[in-house]
PDB file of C-alpha atoms in Angstrom:
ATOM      1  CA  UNK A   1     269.840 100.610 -14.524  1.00  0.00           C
ATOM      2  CA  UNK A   2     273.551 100.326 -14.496  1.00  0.00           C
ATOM      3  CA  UNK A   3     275.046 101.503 -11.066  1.00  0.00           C
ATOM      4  CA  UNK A   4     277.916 104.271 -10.137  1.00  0.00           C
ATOM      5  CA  UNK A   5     280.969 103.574 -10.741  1.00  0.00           C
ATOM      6  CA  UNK A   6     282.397 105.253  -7.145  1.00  0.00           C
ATOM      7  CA  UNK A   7     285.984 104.969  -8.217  1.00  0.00           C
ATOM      8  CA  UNK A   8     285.832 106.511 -11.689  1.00  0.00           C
ATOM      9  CA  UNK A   9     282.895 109.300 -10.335  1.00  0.00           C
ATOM     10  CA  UNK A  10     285.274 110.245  -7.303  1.00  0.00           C
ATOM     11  CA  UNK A  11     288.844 110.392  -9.649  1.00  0.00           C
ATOM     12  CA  UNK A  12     286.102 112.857 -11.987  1.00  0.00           C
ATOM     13  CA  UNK A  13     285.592 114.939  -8.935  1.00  0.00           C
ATOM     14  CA  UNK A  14     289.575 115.112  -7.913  1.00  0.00           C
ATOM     15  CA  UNK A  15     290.307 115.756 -11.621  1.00  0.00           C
ATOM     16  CA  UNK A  16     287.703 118.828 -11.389  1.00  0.00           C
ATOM     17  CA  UNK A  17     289.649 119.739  -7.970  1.00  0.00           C
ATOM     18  CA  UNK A  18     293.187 120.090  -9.682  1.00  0.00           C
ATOM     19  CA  UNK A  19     291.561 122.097 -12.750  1.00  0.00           C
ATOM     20  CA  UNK A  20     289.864 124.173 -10.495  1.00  0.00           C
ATOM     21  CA  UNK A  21     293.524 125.013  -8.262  1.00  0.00           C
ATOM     22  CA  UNK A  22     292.117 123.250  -5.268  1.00  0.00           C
ATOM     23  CA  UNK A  23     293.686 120.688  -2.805  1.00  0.00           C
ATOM     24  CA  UNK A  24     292.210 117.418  -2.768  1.00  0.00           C
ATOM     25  CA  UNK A  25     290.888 118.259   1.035  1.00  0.00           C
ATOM     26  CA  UNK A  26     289.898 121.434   1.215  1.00  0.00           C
ATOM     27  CA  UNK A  27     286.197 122.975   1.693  1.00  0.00           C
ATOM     28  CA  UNK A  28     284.707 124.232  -1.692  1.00  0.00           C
ATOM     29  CA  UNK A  29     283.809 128.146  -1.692  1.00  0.00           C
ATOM     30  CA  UNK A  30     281.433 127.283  -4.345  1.00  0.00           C
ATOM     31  CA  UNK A  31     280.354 131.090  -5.727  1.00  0.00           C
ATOM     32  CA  UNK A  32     284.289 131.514  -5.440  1.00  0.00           C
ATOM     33  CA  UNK A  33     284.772 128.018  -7.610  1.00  0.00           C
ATOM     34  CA  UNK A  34     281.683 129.542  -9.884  1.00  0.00           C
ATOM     35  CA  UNK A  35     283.602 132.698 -11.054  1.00  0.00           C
ATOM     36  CA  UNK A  36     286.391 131.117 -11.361  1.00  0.00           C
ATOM     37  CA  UNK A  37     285.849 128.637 -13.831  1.00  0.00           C
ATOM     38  CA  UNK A  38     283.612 130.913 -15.897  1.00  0.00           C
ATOM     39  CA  UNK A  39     279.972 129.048 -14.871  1.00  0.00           C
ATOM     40  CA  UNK A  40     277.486 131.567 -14.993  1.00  0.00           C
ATOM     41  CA  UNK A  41     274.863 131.111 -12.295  1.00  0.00           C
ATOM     42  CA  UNK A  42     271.491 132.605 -11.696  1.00  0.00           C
ATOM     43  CA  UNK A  43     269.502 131.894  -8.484  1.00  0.00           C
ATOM     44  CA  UNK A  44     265.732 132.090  -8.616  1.00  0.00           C
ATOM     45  CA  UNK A  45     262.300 130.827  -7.455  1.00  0.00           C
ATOM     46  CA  UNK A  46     261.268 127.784  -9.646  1.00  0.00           C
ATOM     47  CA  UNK A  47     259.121 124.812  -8.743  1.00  0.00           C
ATOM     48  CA  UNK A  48     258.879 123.093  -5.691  1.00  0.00           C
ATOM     49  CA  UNK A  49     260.269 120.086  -7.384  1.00  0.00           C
ATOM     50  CA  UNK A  50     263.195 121.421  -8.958  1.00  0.00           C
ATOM     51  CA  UNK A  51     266.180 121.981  -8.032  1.00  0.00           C
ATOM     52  CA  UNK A  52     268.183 123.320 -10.962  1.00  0.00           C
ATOM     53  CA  UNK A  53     268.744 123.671 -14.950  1.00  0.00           C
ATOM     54  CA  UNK A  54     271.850 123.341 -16.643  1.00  0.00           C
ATOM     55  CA  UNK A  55     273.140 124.334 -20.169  1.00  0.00           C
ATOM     56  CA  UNK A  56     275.948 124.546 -22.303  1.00  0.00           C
ATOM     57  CA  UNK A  57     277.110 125.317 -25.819  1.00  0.00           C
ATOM     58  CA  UNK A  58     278.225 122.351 -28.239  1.00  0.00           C
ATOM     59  CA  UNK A  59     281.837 124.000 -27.910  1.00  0.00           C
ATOM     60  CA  UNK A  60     282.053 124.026 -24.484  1.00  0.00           C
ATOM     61  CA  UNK A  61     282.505 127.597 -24.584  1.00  0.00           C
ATOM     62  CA  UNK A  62     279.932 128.905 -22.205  1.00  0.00           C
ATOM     63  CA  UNK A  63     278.147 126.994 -19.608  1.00  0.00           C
ATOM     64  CA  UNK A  64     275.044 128.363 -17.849  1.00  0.00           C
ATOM     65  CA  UNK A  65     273.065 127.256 -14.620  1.00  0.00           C
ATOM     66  CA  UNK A  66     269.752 128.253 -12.327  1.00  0.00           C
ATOM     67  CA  UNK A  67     269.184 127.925  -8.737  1.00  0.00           C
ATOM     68  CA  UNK A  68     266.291 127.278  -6.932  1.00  0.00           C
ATOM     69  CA  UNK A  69     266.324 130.147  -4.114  1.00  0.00           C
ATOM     70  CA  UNK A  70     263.540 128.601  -2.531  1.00  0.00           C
ATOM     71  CA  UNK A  71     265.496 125.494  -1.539  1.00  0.00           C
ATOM     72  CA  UNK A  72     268.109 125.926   1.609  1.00  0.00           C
ATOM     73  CA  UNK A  73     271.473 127.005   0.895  1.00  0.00           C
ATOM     74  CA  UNK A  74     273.063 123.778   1.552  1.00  0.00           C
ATOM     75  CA  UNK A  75     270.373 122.368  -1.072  1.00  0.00           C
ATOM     76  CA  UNK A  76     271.913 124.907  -3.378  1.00  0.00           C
ATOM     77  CA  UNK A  77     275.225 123.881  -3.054  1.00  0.00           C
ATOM     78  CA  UNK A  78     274.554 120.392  -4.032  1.00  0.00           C
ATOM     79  CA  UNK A  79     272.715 121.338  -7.204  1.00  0.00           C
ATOM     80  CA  UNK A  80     275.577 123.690  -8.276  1.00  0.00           C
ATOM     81  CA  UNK A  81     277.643 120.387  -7.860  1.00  0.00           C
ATOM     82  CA  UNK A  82     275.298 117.815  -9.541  1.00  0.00           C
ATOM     83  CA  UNK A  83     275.221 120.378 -12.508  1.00  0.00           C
ATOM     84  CA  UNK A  84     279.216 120.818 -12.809  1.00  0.00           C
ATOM     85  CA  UNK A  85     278.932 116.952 -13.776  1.00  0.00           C
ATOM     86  CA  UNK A  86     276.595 117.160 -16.656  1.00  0.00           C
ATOM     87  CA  UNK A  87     278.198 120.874 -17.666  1.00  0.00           C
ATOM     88  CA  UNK A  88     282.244 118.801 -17.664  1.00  0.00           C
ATOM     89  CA  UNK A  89     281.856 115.112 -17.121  1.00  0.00           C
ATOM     90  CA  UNK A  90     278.598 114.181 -18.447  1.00  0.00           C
ATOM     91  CA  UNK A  91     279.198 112.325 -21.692  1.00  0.00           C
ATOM     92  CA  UNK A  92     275.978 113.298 -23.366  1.00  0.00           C
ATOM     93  CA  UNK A  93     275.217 116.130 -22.089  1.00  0.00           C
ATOM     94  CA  UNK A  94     271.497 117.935 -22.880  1.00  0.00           C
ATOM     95  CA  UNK A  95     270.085 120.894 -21.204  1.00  0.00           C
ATOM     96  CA  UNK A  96     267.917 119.135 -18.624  1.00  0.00           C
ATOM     97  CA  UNK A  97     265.949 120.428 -15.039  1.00  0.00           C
ATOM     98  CA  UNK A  98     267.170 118.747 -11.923  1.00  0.00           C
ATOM     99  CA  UNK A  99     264.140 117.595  -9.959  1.00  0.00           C
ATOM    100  CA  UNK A 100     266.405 115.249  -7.331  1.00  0.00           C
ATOM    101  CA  UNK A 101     265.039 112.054  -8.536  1.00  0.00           C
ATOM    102  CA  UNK A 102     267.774 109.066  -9.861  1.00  0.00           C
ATOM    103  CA  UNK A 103     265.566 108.395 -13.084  1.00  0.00           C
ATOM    104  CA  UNK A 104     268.873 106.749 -14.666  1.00  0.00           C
ATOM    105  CA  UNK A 105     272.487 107.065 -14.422  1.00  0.00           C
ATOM    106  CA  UNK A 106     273.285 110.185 -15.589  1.00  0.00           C
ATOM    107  CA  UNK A 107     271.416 111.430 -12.740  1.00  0.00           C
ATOM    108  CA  UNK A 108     272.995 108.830  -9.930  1.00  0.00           C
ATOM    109  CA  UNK A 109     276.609 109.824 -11.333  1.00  0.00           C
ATOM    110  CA  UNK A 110     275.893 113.527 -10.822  1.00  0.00           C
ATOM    111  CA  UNK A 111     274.666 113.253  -7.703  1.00  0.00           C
ATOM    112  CA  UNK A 112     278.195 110.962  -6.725  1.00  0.00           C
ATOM    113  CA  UNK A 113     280.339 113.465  -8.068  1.00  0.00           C
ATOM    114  CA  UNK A 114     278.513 116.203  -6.249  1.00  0.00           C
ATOM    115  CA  UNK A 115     278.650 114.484  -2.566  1.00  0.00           C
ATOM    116  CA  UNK A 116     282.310 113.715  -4.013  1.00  0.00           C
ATOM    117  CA  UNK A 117     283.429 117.014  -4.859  1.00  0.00           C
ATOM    118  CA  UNK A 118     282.237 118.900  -1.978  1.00  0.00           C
ATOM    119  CA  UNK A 119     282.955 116.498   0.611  1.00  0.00           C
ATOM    120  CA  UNK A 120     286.187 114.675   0.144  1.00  0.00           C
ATOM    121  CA  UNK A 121     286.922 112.123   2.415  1.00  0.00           C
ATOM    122  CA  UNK A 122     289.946 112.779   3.948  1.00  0.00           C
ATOM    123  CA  UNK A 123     289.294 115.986   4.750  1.00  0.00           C
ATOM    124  CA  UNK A 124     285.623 114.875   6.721  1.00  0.00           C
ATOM    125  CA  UNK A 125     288.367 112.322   8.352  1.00  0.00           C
ATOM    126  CA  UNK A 126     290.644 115.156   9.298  1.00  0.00           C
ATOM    127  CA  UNK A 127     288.076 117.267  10.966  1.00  0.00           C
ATOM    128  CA  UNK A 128     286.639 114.156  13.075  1.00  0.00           C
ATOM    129  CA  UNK A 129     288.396 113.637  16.568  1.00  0.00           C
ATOM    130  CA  UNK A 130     290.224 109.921  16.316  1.00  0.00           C
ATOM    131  CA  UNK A 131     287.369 108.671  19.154  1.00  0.00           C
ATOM    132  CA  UNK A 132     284.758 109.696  17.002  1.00  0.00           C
ATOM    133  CA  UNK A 133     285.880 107.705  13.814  1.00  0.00           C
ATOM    134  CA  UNK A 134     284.787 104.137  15.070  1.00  0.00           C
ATOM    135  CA  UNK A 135     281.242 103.100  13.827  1.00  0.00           C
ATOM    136  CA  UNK A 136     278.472 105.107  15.317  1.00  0.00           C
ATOM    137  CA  UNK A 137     280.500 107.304  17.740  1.00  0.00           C
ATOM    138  CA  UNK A 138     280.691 110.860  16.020  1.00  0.00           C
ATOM    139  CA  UNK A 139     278.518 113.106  18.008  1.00  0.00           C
ATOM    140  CA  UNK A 140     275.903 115.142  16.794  1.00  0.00           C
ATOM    141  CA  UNK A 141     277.467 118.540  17.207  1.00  0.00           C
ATOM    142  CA  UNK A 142     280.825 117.227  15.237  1.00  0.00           C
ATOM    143  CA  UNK A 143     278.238 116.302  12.240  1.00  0.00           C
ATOM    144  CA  UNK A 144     276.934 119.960  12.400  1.00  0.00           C
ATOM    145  CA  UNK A 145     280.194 121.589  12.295  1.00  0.00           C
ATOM    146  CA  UNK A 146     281.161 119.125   9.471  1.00  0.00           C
ATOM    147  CA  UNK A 147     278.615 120.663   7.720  1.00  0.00           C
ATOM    148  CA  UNK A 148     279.115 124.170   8.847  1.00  0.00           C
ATOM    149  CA  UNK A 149     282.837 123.561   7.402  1.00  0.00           C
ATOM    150  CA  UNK A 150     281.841 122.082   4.447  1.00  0.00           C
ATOM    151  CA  UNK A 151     278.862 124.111   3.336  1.00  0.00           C
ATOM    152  CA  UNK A 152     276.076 121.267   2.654  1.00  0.00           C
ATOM    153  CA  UNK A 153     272.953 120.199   3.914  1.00  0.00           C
ATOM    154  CA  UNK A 154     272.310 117.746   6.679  1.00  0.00           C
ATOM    155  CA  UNK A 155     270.831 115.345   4.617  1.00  0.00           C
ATOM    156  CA  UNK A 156     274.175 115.205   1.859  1.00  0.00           C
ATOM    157  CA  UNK A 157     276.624 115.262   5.034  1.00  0.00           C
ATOM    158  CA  UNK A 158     274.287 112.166   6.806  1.00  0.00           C
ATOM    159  CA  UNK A 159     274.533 110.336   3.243  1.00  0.00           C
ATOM    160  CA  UNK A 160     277.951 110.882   3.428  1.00  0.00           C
ATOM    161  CA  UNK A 161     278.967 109.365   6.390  1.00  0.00           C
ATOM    162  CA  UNK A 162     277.231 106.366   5.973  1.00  0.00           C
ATOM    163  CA  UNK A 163     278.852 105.971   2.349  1.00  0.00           C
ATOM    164  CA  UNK A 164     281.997 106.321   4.308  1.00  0.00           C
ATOM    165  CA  UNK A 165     281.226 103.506   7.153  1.00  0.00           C
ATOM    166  CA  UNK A 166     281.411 106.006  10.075  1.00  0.00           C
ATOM    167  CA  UNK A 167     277.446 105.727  10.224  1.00  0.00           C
ATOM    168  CA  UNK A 168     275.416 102.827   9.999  1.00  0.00           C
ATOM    169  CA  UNK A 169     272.181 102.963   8.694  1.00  0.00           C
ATOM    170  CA  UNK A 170     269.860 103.308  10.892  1.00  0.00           C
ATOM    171  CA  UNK A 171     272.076 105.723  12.708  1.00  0.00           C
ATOM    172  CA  UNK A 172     271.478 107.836   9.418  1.00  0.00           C
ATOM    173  CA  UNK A 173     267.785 107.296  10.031  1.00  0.00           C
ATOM    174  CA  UNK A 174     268.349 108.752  13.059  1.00  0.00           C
ATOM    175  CA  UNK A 175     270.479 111.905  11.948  1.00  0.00           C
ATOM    176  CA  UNK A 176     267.686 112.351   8.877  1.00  0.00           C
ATOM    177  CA  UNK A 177     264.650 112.861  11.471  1.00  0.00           C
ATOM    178  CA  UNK A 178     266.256 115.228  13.621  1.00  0.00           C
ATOM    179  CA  UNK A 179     264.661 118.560  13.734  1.00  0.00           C
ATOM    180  CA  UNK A 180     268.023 119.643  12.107  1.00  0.00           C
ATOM    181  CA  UNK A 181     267.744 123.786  12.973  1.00  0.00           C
ATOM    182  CA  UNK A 182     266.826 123.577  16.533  1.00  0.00           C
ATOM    183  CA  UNK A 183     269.550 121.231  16.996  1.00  0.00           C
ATOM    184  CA  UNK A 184     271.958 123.431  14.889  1.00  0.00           C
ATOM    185  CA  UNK A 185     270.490 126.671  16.859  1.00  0.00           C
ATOM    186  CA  UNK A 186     270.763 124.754  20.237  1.00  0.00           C
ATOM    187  CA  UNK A 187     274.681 124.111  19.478  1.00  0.00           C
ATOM    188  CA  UNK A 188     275.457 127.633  18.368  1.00  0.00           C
ATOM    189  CA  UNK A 189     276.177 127.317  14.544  1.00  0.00           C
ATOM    190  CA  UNK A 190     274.895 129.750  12.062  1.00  0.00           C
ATOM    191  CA  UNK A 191     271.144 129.166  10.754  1.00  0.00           C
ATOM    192  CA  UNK A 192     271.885 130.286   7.410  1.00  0.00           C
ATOM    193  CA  UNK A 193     272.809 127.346   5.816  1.00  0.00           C
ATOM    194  CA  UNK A 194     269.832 125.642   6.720  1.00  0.00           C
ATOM    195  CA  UNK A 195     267.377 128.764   5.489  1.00  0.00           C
ATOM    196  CA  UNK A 196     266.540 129.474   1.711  1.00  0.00           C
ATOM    197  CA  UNK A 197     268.381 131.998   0.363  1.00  0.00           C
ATOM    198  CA  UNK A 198     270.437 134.398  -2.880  1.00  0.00           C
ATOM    199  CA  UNK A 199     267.087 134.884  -3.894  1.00  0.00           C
ATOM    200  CA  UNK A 200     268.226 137.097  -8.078  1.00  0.00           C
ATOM    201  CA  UNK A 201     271.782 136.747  -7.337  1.00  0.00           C
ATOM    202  CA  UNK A 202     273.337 136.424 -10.365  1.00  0.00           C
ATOM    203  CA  UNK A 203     277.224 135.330 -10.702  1.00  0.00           C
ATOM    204  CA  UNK A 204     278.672 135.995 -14.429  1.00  0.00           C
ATOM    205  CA  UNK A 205     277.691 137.798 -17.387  1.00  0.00           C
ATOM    206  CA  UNK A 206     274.557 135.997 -17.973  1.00  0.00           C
ATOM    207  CA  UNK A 207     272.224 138.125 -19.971  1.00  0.00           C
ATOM    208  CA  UNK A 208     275.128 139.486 -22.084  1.00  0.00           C
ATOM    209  CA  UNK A 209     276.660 135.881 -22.949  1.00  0.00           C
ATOM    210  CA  UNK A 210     272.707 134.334 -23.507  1.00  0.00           C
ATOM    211  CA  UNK A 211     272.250 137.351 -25.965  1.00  0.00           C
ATOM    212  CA  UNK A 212     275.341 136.634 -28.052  1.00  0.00           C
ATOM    213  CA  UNK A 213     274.499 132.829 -28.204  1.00  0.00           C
ATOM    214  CA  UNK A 214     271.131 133.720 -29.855  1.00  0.00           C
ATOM    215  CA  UNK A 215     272.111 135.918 -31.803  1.00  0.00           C
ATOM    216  CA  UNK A 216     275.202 133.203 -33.084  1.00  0.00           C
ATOM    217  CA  UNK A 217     272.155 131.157 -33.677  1.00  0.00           C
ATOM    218  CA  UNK A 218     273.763 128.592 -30.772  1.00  0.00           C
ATOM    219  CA  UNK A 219     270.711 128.043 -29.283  1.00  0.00           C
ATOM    220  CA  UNK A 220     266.983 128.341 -30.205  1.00  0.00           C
ATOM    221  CA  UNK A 221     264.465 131.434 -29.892  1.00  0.00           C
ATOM    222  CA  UNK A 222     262.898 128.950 -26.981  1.00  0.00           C
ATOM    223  CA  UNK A 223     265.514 128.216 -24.939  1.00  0.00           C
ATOM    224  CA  UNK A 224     266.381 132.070 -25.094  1.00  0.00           C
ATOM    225  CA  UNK A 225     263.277 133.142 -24.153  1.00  0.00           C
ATOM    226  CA  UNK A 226     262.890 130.162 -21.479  1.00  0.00           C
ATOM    227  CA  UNK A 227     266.751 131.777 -19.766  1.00  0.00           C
ATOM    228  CA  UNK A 228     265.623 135.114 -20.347  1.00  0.00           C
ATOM    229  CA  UNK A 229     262.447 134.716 -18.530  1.00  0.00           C
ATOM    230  CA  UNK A 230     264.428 133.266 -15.454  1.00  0.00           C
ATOM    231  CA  UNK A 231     266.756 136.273 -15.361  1.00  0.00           C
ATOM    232  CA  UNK A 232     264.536 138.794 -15.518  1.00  0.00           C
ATOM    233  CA  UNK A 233     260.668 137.713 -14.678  1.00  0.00           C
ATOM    234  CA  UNK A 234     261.250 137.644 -11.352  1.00  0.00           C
TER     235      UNK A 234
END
């Protein structure tokens, strides 16, 4: 299996910054980014091992995703970001269920461009004090607030630093079997991030665009019926 290309998966990820109006630094509001660039979203229970489904029409016209509500927020974010990859960048895109596992490169680059996207690094840099910045030295509550700032999970913000060099790896071994919400509740920062969550919420005009794509004939009487069930057999 061919590996990421970092460089070209991390210009993707700045390109999708600048069409989206954001700086190259900033935090991602990610519902905010959602409505904004038309993506409609529906969060829902689905399988313990998935993640999230995306889909979009041969013209690029509409592009649709679900949510698992049953993973943590954080989680959530991540998938939202893995699908904006296939949904823009991927180039063969096919409605497919993210399950988290790098079966081949598609899947590896999405996963780049998500940790990318929604953690650039010189904005982590910025928010790290200067004595905290040589190998091993950031303290644990500067890695929670990095990820209270940036709206991820503890496990993407972990990956991150050590794909950065501030971490090595087994201080991310360390970092990954930490019982991440006491810590987080011990230091003060909101829970919320951590907990499962948006359980229905629906961003966009889902069932309204899904109707008029059937009835265009743009996509089939399954993969109607497979969206429809996920909006509304709750």
């Amino acid at each position: 299996m061919s590996r990421v290309n970092h460089s070209l998966i991390e210009n993707l990820a700045l390109k999708f910054r600048t069409m989206a109006g954001l700086s190259q630094n900033e935090p991602v509001h990610v519902k905010t980014l959602l409505v904004k660039m038309g993506v409609v979203v529906k969060y829902r229970p689905l399988s313990d091992n998935v993640f999230g489904l995306s889909l979009k029409t041969p013209d690029d016209r509409y592009r649709f995703v679900l949510v698992n509500s049953n993973t943590s927020r954080g989680r959530q974010h991540f998938t939202i970001g893995h699908e904006l990859y296939h949904l823009y960048f991927d180039p063969m895109p096919q409605p497919h269920v993210c399950d988290g596992k790098e079966r081949d490169k598609s899947e590896m680059d999405a996963n780049a461009f998500a940790s990318y996207l929604l953690l650039p690094k010189e904005g982590i840099v910025a928010e790290i004090p200067s004595e905290e910045l040589k190998r091993d030295a950031i303290r644990i509550g500067t890695v929670l607030r990095l990820e209270q700032i940036f709206s991820v999970s503890h496990e993407a913000m972990a990956y991150r630093l050590k794909h950065m060099g501030i971490i090595s790896e087994a201080r991310l071994q360390d970092l990954l079997g930490l019982p991440i919400k006491d810590m987080a509740a011990a230091y003060g920062f909101d829970l919320s991030l951590y907990d499962n969550g948006n359980k229905n919420l629906l961003i966009g005009d889902y069932g309204e665009k899904l109707r008029e794509l059937y009835d265009r004939g743009s996509i089939s009487e399954g993969h109607y019926m497979e969206l429809h069930k996920h909006i509304y057999n709750d």
